[in-house]
Coordinates of C-alpha atoms in Angstrom, one line a residue:
Chain A
M1 CA -2.6 -9.9 18.9
K2 CA -4.8 -10.1 15.9
R3 CA -2.7 -9.6 12.8
I4 CA -4.2 -6.6 11.1
L5 CA -2.4 -4.4 8.7
L6 CA -4.3 -1.3 8.1
A7 CA -4.0 0.7 5.0
L8 CA -3.6 4.3 5.8
V9 CA -5.6 6.5 3.6
G10 CA -6.3 10.2 3.4
T11 CA -7.3 12.4 6.1
V12 CA -4.7 12.1 8.7
A13 CA -5.1 13.9 11.9
G14 CA -3.1 17.0 12.2
L15 CA 0.4 17.2 13.5
A16 CA 2.0 17.8 10.1
A17 CA 5.6 18.4 10.4
L18 CA 6.4 19.2 6.9
L19 CA 10.0 20.0 7.3
S20 CA 11.4 20.3 3.8
F21 CA 9.9 20.7 0.5
K22 CA 11.4 21.8 -2.8
T23 CA 9.3 22.1 -5.8
H24 CA 10.5 21.5 -9.3
S25 CA 9.3 23.1 -12.5
G26 CA 9.6 19.8 -14.3
L27 CA 6.3 18.5 -13.0
T28 CA 4.2 17.7 -16.0
G29 CA 0.7 16.8 -16.9
G30 CA -0.7 20.2 -15.8
A31 CA -1.0 18.8 -12.3
A32 CA 0.6 21.4 -10.1
L33 CA 1.5 20.3 -6.7
P34 CA -0.2 22.4 -4.1
A35 CA 3.1 23.8 -2.9
A36 CA 1.6 27.1 -1.9
S37 CA -0.5 25.4 0.7
L38 CA 2.5 23.7 2.3
P39 CA 3.7 25.3 5.4
S40 CA 7.3 26.2 5.4
S41 CA 7.5 25.3 9.0
A42 CA 4.9 23.5 10.9
P43 CA 4.6 22.6 14.5
S44 CA 6.1 19.2 15.0
S45 CA 4.3 16.4 16.6
T46 CA 5.0 15.4 20.1
S47 CA 8.1 13.3 20.2
G48 CA 8.3 12.4 23.8
G49 CA 5.1 12.2 25.7
A50 CA 2.3 9.9 25.1
S51 CA -0.5 12.3 25.6
A52 CA -2.9 12.9 22.8
P53 CA -2.4 16.1 20.9
S54 CA -5.3 18.6 20.8
S55 CA -5.3 19.0 17.0
S56 CA -8.2 17.2 15.3
A57 CA -9.2 16.5 11.7
P58 CA -12.2 18.4 10.3
P59 CA -15.3 16.3 10.1
K60 CA -15.5 14.2 7.0
P61 CA -18.4 14.7 4.6
G62 CA -20.4 11.6 4.0
Q63 CA -19.6 10.2 7.3
S64 CA -22.8 8.9 8.9
S65 CA -24.0 10.2 12.1
A66 CA -23.6 6.8 13.6
A67 CA -19.8 6.9 13.0
K68 CA -17.7 6.8 16.1
T69 CA -14.1 8.0 16.4
I70 CA -12.0 5.9 18.6
A71 CA -8.4 6.6 19.6
G72 CA -6.1 3.6 20.2
Q73 CA -3.6 3.5 23.0
A74 CA -0.5 5.6 22.6
I75 CA 2.3 3.0 22.1
Q76 CA 5.9 3.9 22.9
T77 CA 8.3 2.4 20.3
R78 CA 12.0 2.9 19.8
Y79 CA 11.1 5.6 17.3
G80 CA 8.7 7.4 19.4
V81 CA 5.0 7.4 20.1
V82 CA 2.5 5.8 17.8
Q83 CA -1.2 6.3 18.3
V84 CA -3.9 5.3 15.8
Q85 CA -7.4 6.7 15.5
I86 CA -10.1 4.9 13.7
V87 CA -13.6 6.0 12.5
V88 CA -16.1 3.2 12.9
S89 CA -19.6 2.8 11.6
G90 CA -21.2 -0.3 12.8
Q91 CA -18.6 -3.1 12.3
K92 CA -16.9 -1.2 9.5
I93 CA -13.7 0.8 9.8
Q94 CA -14.4 3.9 7.7
N95 CA -11.0 5.5 8.2
A96 CA -7.8 5.1 10.1
S97 CA -5.2 7.7 10.8
F98 CA -2.4 8.5 13.0
L99 CA -3.0 10.7 16.1
Q100 CA 0.6 10.6 17.0
L101 CA 3.8 9.7 15.3
T102 CA 7.5 10.2 15.7
A103 CA 8.5 13.6 14.6
D104 CA 11.0 13.6 11.8
D105 CA 14.3 15.3 11.4
P106 CA 14.5 17.6 8.5
R107 CA 16.3 16.4 5.4
S108 CA 16.2 17.7 2.0
A109 CA 17.0 16.3 -1.4
E110 CA 16.5 17.1 -5.0
I111 CA 13.4 16.4 -6.9
N112 CA 13.8 14.6 -10.1
S113 CA 12.1 16.0 -13.1
Q114 CA 10.1 13.3 -14.8
A115 CA 6.9 12.8 -16.7
G116 CA 4.2 10.9 -15.1
P117 CA 4.3 9.8 -11.5
I118 CA 7.1 11.5 -9.7
L119 CA 9.3 10.4 -6.9
L120 CA 9.7 13.4 -4.8
Q121 CA 12.9 13.2 -3.0
Q122 CA 11.6 15.1 0.0
T123 CA 11.2 14.2 3.6
L124 CA 8.1 14.8 5.5
S125 CA 6.3 13.0 8.2
A126 CA 3.6 10.4 7.5
Q127 CA 1.0 12.4 9.3
S128 CA 1.2 15.2 6.8
S129 CA -2.3 16.0 5.6
Q130 CA -0.7 16.5 2.1
I131 CA -0.7 12.7 1.6
D132 CA -3.6 10.7 0.2
G133 CA -2.2 7.3 1.2
V134 CA 0.9 5.3 2.1
S135 CA 2.7 2.6 0.3
G136 CA 5.0 0.3 2.2
A137 CA 5.1 -1.6 5.4
T138 CA 6.5 0.5 8.1
Y139 CA 3.2 1.9 9.3
T140 CA 2.3 -1.7 10.1
S141 CA 4.9 -1.8 12.8
D142 CA 4.2 -3.4 16.1
G143 CA 3.4 -0.1 17.7
Y144 CA 0.9 0.7 15.0
L145 CA -0.7 -2.7 15.3
Q146 CA -0.9 -2.5 19.1
S147 CA -2.5 0.9 19.0
L148 CA -4.9 -0.2 16.2
Q149 CA -5.8 -3.3 18.0
S150 CA -6.7 -1.4 21.1
A151 CA -8.9 0.9 19.1
L152 CA -10.6 -2.1 17.5
D153 CA -11.1 -3.7 20.8
Q154 CA -12.8 -0.5 22.1
A155 CA -15.0 -0.4 19.0
G156 CA -16.0 -4.1 19.5
I157 CA -14.8 -5.0 16.1
K158 CA -13.6 -8.6 15.8
Chain B
M1 CA -9.2 15.8 3.6
R2 CA -7.0 17.3 1.0
A3 CA -9.4 17.9 -1.9
G4 CA -13.0 17.3 -2.7
A5 CA -15.5 14.9 -1.1
S6 CA -14.4 11.4 -0.6
T7 CA -16.1 8.1 0.1
R8 CA -14.1 5.4 1.8
R9 CA -14.5 1.8 2.5
V10 CA -12.2 -0.5 4.5
V11 CA -12.3 -4.2 3.9
H12 CA -10.5 -6.9 5.8
C13 CA -9.5 -9.6 3.4
M14 CA -6.6 -11.8 2.4
G15 CA -4.9 -11.3 5.8
T16 CA -4.6 -7.6 5.2
V17 CA -6.7 -4.5 4.9
F18 CA -8.0 -3.0 1.7
S19 CA -9.3 0.5 1.5
F20 CA -11.2 2.3 -1.3
D21 CA -11.0 6.0 -1.5
V22 CA -13.5 7.3 -4.1
R23 CA -13.4 11.0 -5.0
A24 CA -15.9 12.9 -7.1
P25 CA -17.7 11.7 -9.1
G26 CA -18.6 9.2 -6.4
V27 CA -20.5 5.9 -6.6
N28 CA -23.2 4.6 -4.4
D29 CA -22.7 2.1 -1.6
A30 CA -23.9 -0.8 -3.7
V31 CA -20.8 -0.4 -5.9
L32 CA -18.5 -0.4 -2.9
D33 CA -20.4 -3.5 -1.7
D34 CA -19.7 -5.1 -5.0
A35 CA -16.0 -4.2 -4.8
A36 CA -15.8 -5.7 -1.3
W37 CA -17.5 -8.8 -2.5
L38 CA -15.1 -9.2 -5.4
L39 CA -12.2 -9.2 -2.9
H40 CA -13.8 -11.9 -0.8
E41 CA -14.6 -13.9 -3.9
I42 CA -11.0 -13.8 -5.0
D43 CA -9.8 -14.8 -1.5
E44 CA -12.2 -17.8 -1.5
T45 CA -10.6 -19.0 -4.7
F46 CA -7.0 -18.2 -4.2
S47 CA -6.4 -18.4 -0.4
T48 CA -3.7 -20.8 0.6
Y49 CA -5.1 -20.5 4.2
R50 CA -8.5 -22.0 3.1
E51 CA -8.3 -25.7 2.7
G52 CA -11.2 -25.7 0.3
S53 CA -9.9 -23.0 -2.0
E54 CA -9.2 -24.0 -5.6
I55 CA -5.5 -23.1 -5.0
S56 CA -5.3 -25.4 -2.0
R57 CA -7.0 -28.2 -3.7
L58 CA -4.8 -27.8 -6.8
G59 CA -1.7 -27.7 -4.6
R60 CA -2.7 -31.0 -3.0
G61 CA -3.4 -32.6 -6.3
E62 CA -7.1 -32.9 -5.7
L63 CA -7.9 -30.7 -8.6
R64 CA -6.5 -30.7 -12.1
L65 CA -5.5 -27.4 -13.6
A66 CA -7.8 -28.1 -16.5
D67 CA -10.7 -28.3 -14.1
C68 CA -9.9 -25.0 -12.4
S69 CA -11.8 -21.8 -13.0
P70 CA -10.6 -19.5 -15.8
D71 CA -9.4 -17.0 -13.2
V72 CA -7.1 -19.6 -11.6
R73 CA -5.7 -20.7 -15.0
L74 CA -5.2 -17.1 -16.0
V75 CA -3.3 -16.3 -12.8
L76 CA -1.1 -19.3 -12.9
D77 CA -0.3 -18.6 -16.6
E78 CA 0.6 -15.0 -15.6
C79 CA 2.7 -16.2 -12.7
E80 CA 4.6 -18.4 -15.1
R81 CA 5.0 -15.6 -17.6
Y82 CA 6.4 -13.3 -14.9
R83 CA 8.7 -16.1 -13.6
R84 CA 10.3 -16.1 -17.0
I85 CA 10.4 -12.3 -17.3
T86 CA 12.1 -11.9 -14.0
G87 CA 14.6 -14.7 -14.4
G88 CA 12.9 -16.7 -11.7
Y89 CA 12.9 -14.0 -9.1
F90 CA 9.1 -13.9 -9.1
S91 CA 7.7 -17.3 -8.4
A92 CA 4.3 -18.8 -7.4
D93 CA 6.1 -21.5 -5.5
A94 CA 9.0 -19.6 -3.9
G95 CA 8.2 -21.2 -0.5
G96 CA 8.1 -24.7 -1.9
S97 CA 4.4 -25.0 -2.4
L98 CA 1.9 -23.4 -4.8
D99 CA 1.2 -19.9 -3.6
P100 CA 0.3 -17.3 -6.2
S101 CA -0.6 -14.7 -3.6
G102 CA 2.3 -12.5 -4.7
Y103 CA 0.4 -12.0 -7.9
V104 CA -3.1 -12.2 -6.6
K105 CA -3.1 -9.2 -4.3
G106 CA -2.0 -6.7 -6.9
W107 CA -4.3 -8.3 -9.4
A108 CA -7.2 -8.1 -7.0
I109 CA -6.6 -4.4 -6.3
E110 CA -6.5 -3.7 -10.0
R111 CA -9.7 -5.6 -10.6
V112 CA -11.4 -3.7 -7.8
S113 CA -10.1 -0.5 -9.3
N114 CA -11.4 -1.4 -12.7
L115 CA -14.8 -2.2 -11.2
L116 CA -14.9 1.2 -9.6
T117 CA -13.9 2.9 -12.9
D118 CA -16.5 1.0 -14.8
A119 CA -19.1 2.1 -12.3
G120 CA -18.2 5.7 -13.0
A121 CA -15.6 6.4 -10.3
T122 CA -13.1 8.1 -12.5
S123 CA -11.1 9.4 -9.6
H124 CA -10.3 6.9 -6.9
S125 CA -7.5 4.9 -5.2
V126 CA -7.5 1.4 -3.9
N127 CA -4.9 0.5 -1.3
G128 CA -4.3 -3.1 -0.4
G129 CA -1.8 -3.6 2.4
G130 CA 0.3 -0.7 1.1
D131 CA 0.1 -1.4 -2.6
V132 CA -1.9 1.3 -4.3
Q133 CA -3.7 1.8 -7.6
C134 CA -4.6 5.5 -8.2
V135 CA -7.0 6.4 -11.0
G136 CA -7.6 10.0 -12.2
D137 CA -6.7 12.7 -9.8
A138 CA -7.3 13.2 -6.1
G139 CA -9.3 16.4 -6.9
V140 CA -9.7 18.9 -9.7
G141 CA -6.1 19.7 -10.8
T142 CA -4.7 17.9 -7.7
P143 CA -2.6 14.8 -8.3
W144 CA -2.7 11.9 -6.0
R145 CA 0.2 11.9 -3.5
I146 CA 1.2 8.6 -2.0
G147 CA 3.8 8.5 0.7
I148 CA 6.4 5.8 0.7
A149 CA 6.9 4.4 4.1
D150 CA 10.5 4.6 5.4
P151 CA 11.5 1.2 6.6
R152 CA 14.3 2.7 8.7
A153 CA 11.9 4.4 11.1
A154 CA 8.3 3.8 11.9
G155 CA 5.9 6.5 10.9
K156 CA 8.3 8.3 8.6
I157 CA 7.9 8.8 4.9
A158 CA 10.9 8.4 2.8
T159 CA 9.5 10.0 -0.3
V160 CA 6.3 10.8 -2.1
V161 CA 4.9 9.7 -5.4
A162 CA 2.6 12.2 -7.0
G163 CA 0.8 12.0 -10.3
T164 CA -2.3 11.2 -12.2
G165 CA -3.4 7.6 -12.7
F166 CA -0.5 5.5 -11.5
A167 CA 0.2 2.4 -9.4
V168 CA 2.7 2.1 -6.6
A169 CA 3.8 -1.2 -5.0
T170 CA 6.3 -1.6 -2.2
S171 CA 8.0 -4.8 -1.0
G172 CA 9.8 -4.7 2.2
V173 CA 11.1 -6.6 5.1
E174 CA 8.9 -5.3 7.8
Q175 CA 5.5 -6.4 6.7
R176 CA 5.0 -9.8 8.3
G177 CA 8.7 -10.1 8.8
A178 CA 11.2 -11.0 6.1
H179 CA 8.6 -12.8 4.1
I180 CA 10.0 -12.4 0.6
L181 CA 12.1 -15.4 -0.3
D182 CA 14.7 -15.5 -3.0
P183 CA 13.3 -18.4 -5.1
H184 CA 16.8 -19.4 -6.0
T185 CA 18.0 -20.0 -2.5
G186 CA 14.7 -20.4 -0.6
Q187 CA 16.2 -17.9 1.9
P188 CA 14.9 -14.5 2.8
A189 CA 16.0 -11.9 0.2
R190 CA 18.9 -9.7 1.4
G191 CA 20.3 -6.3 0.4
L192 CA 17.2 -4.1 0.5
L193 CA 14.9 -2.9 3.2
S194 CA 12.3 -1.9 0.7
L195 CA 11.7 -1.5 -3.0
T196 CA 9.0 0.6 -4.4
I197 CA 8.0 0.3 -8.0
V198 CA 5.8 2.9 -9.7
G199 CA 4.1 2.2 -13.0
A200 CA 0.7 2.4 -14.7
H201 CA -0.8 -0.9 -13.5
L202 CA -0.6 -2.4 -10.1
T203 CA -0.5 -6.1 -11.0
E204 CA 2.8 -5.8 -12.8
A205 CA 4.2 -3.1 -10.5
D206 CA 3.6 -5.4 -7.6
V207 CA 5.1 -8.4 -9.3
Y208 CA 8.2 -6.3 -10.2
A209 CA 8.5 -5.0 -6.6
T210 CA 8.4 -8.6 -5.3
A211 CA 10.9 -9.8 -7.9
G212 CA 13.2 -6.8 -7.5
F213 CA 13.2 -7.1 -3.8
A214 CA 14.2 -10.8 -4.1
M215 CA 17.1 -9.7 -6.3
G216 CA 18.6 -7.5 -3.6
R217 CA 21.6 -5.6 -4.7
Q218 CA 21.0 -6.6 -8.3
A219 CA 17.6 -5.0 -8.3
R220 CA 18.8 -1.5 -9.4
E221 CA 20.4 -2.6 -12.6
W222 CA 17.3 -4.8 -13.4
V223 CA 14.9 -1.9 -12.7
Q224 CA 16.9 0.3 -15.0
S225 CA 16.2 -2.1 -17.8
L226 CA 12.4 -1.8 -17.4
T227 CA 10.5 0.7 -19.5
G228 CA 7.6 2.6 -18.1
Y229 CA 8.7 2.1 -14.5
Q230 CA 10.2 4.2 -11.7
A231 CA 11.7 2.9 -8.6
F232 CA 12.8 3.9 -5.1
A233 CA 14.8 1.7 -2.8
V234 CA 16.1 1.8 0.8
T235 CA 19.1 -0.4 1.1
E236 CA 20.2 -2.6 4.0
D237 CA 23.0 -0.2 4.9
G238 CA 20.5 2.6 5.2
G239 CA 21.1 4.3 1.9
T240 CA 18.6 5.0 -0.9
W241 CA 18.5 4.9 -4.6
S242 CA 16.0 5.8 -7.2
V243 CA 15.4 5.1 -10.9
N244 CA 13.4 7.6 -12.9

């Protein structure tokens, strides 16, 4: 398999399972977290089956009409199902997102008050639309790569 | 999309994937082309997988350091400086041969980010293989929110970093296997599953994530000694700790 590690950015298709969120008044910089927009309970993603969910992301502005959206294979991993979706324009991947991911168990933790960037000790699933990107390596797991590769193959991207 | 219009570009380079996410005010495609070109140019110079790169030629002794480009000399000087700062835990030859890629990726991301800023993109993020430089905000009054992947379970997020203008770098065992070596032993670093460093600039944050990960259990104390940085770690036994 081609070794491709895809950076996950922004618009992630649906399925948010935001299970626990505690705000903290210590957030500084005038940048209020959009806590009001966070669902207190959201439908969890499919954790068992490999069928694609019906939820879909809204169309993205600036996306050319030639852009194609391609879903990769749903890959069963020990953690659950991973399915990647890419948006392709020509030979370029414009975006990548998860169609399916393992649902998370709720956990909660305190949020530390701190100036500047804040580590929010909360748990939520990677597919939350409340995240602009992901740092770290787990999303490059084998299942992710397999699903991504199948999407790339379908798109004819080498 | 969370907030505002966004222009994205994904670039395959350096054996990983880079993505640019430019929020309002945007830039035109030519700027994104320039940014992509810059990445490829850096790769041409620094790749250890390209026999003809300056780094490869330097490593084989075919090129003298004095004859290298200013970028190469700068990067190697910086690698040496960080080797001293980190007590040898960051090293451009941890694997036994010249390989400054532990510095180059973060540095490349920061250079791309600077290019975008200079072109007028005052709100953007650049993600290179899971290391992210955020500039400005994601939208008006909306901070960037970067999830930290949980190495204990695929697809889960262990925590979230939110803020205006920050860098976040994560070193871990899963990306390309246990690829971070302890320079002192030459063996894969043990003790942590992942270490995330949050700071102002990605180049240094990335170096510190790499060095701290190589330190393993000693990383926590070391990170506490740093000023201007926050950290989050997942340990080998499944626990977590953070430094704020």
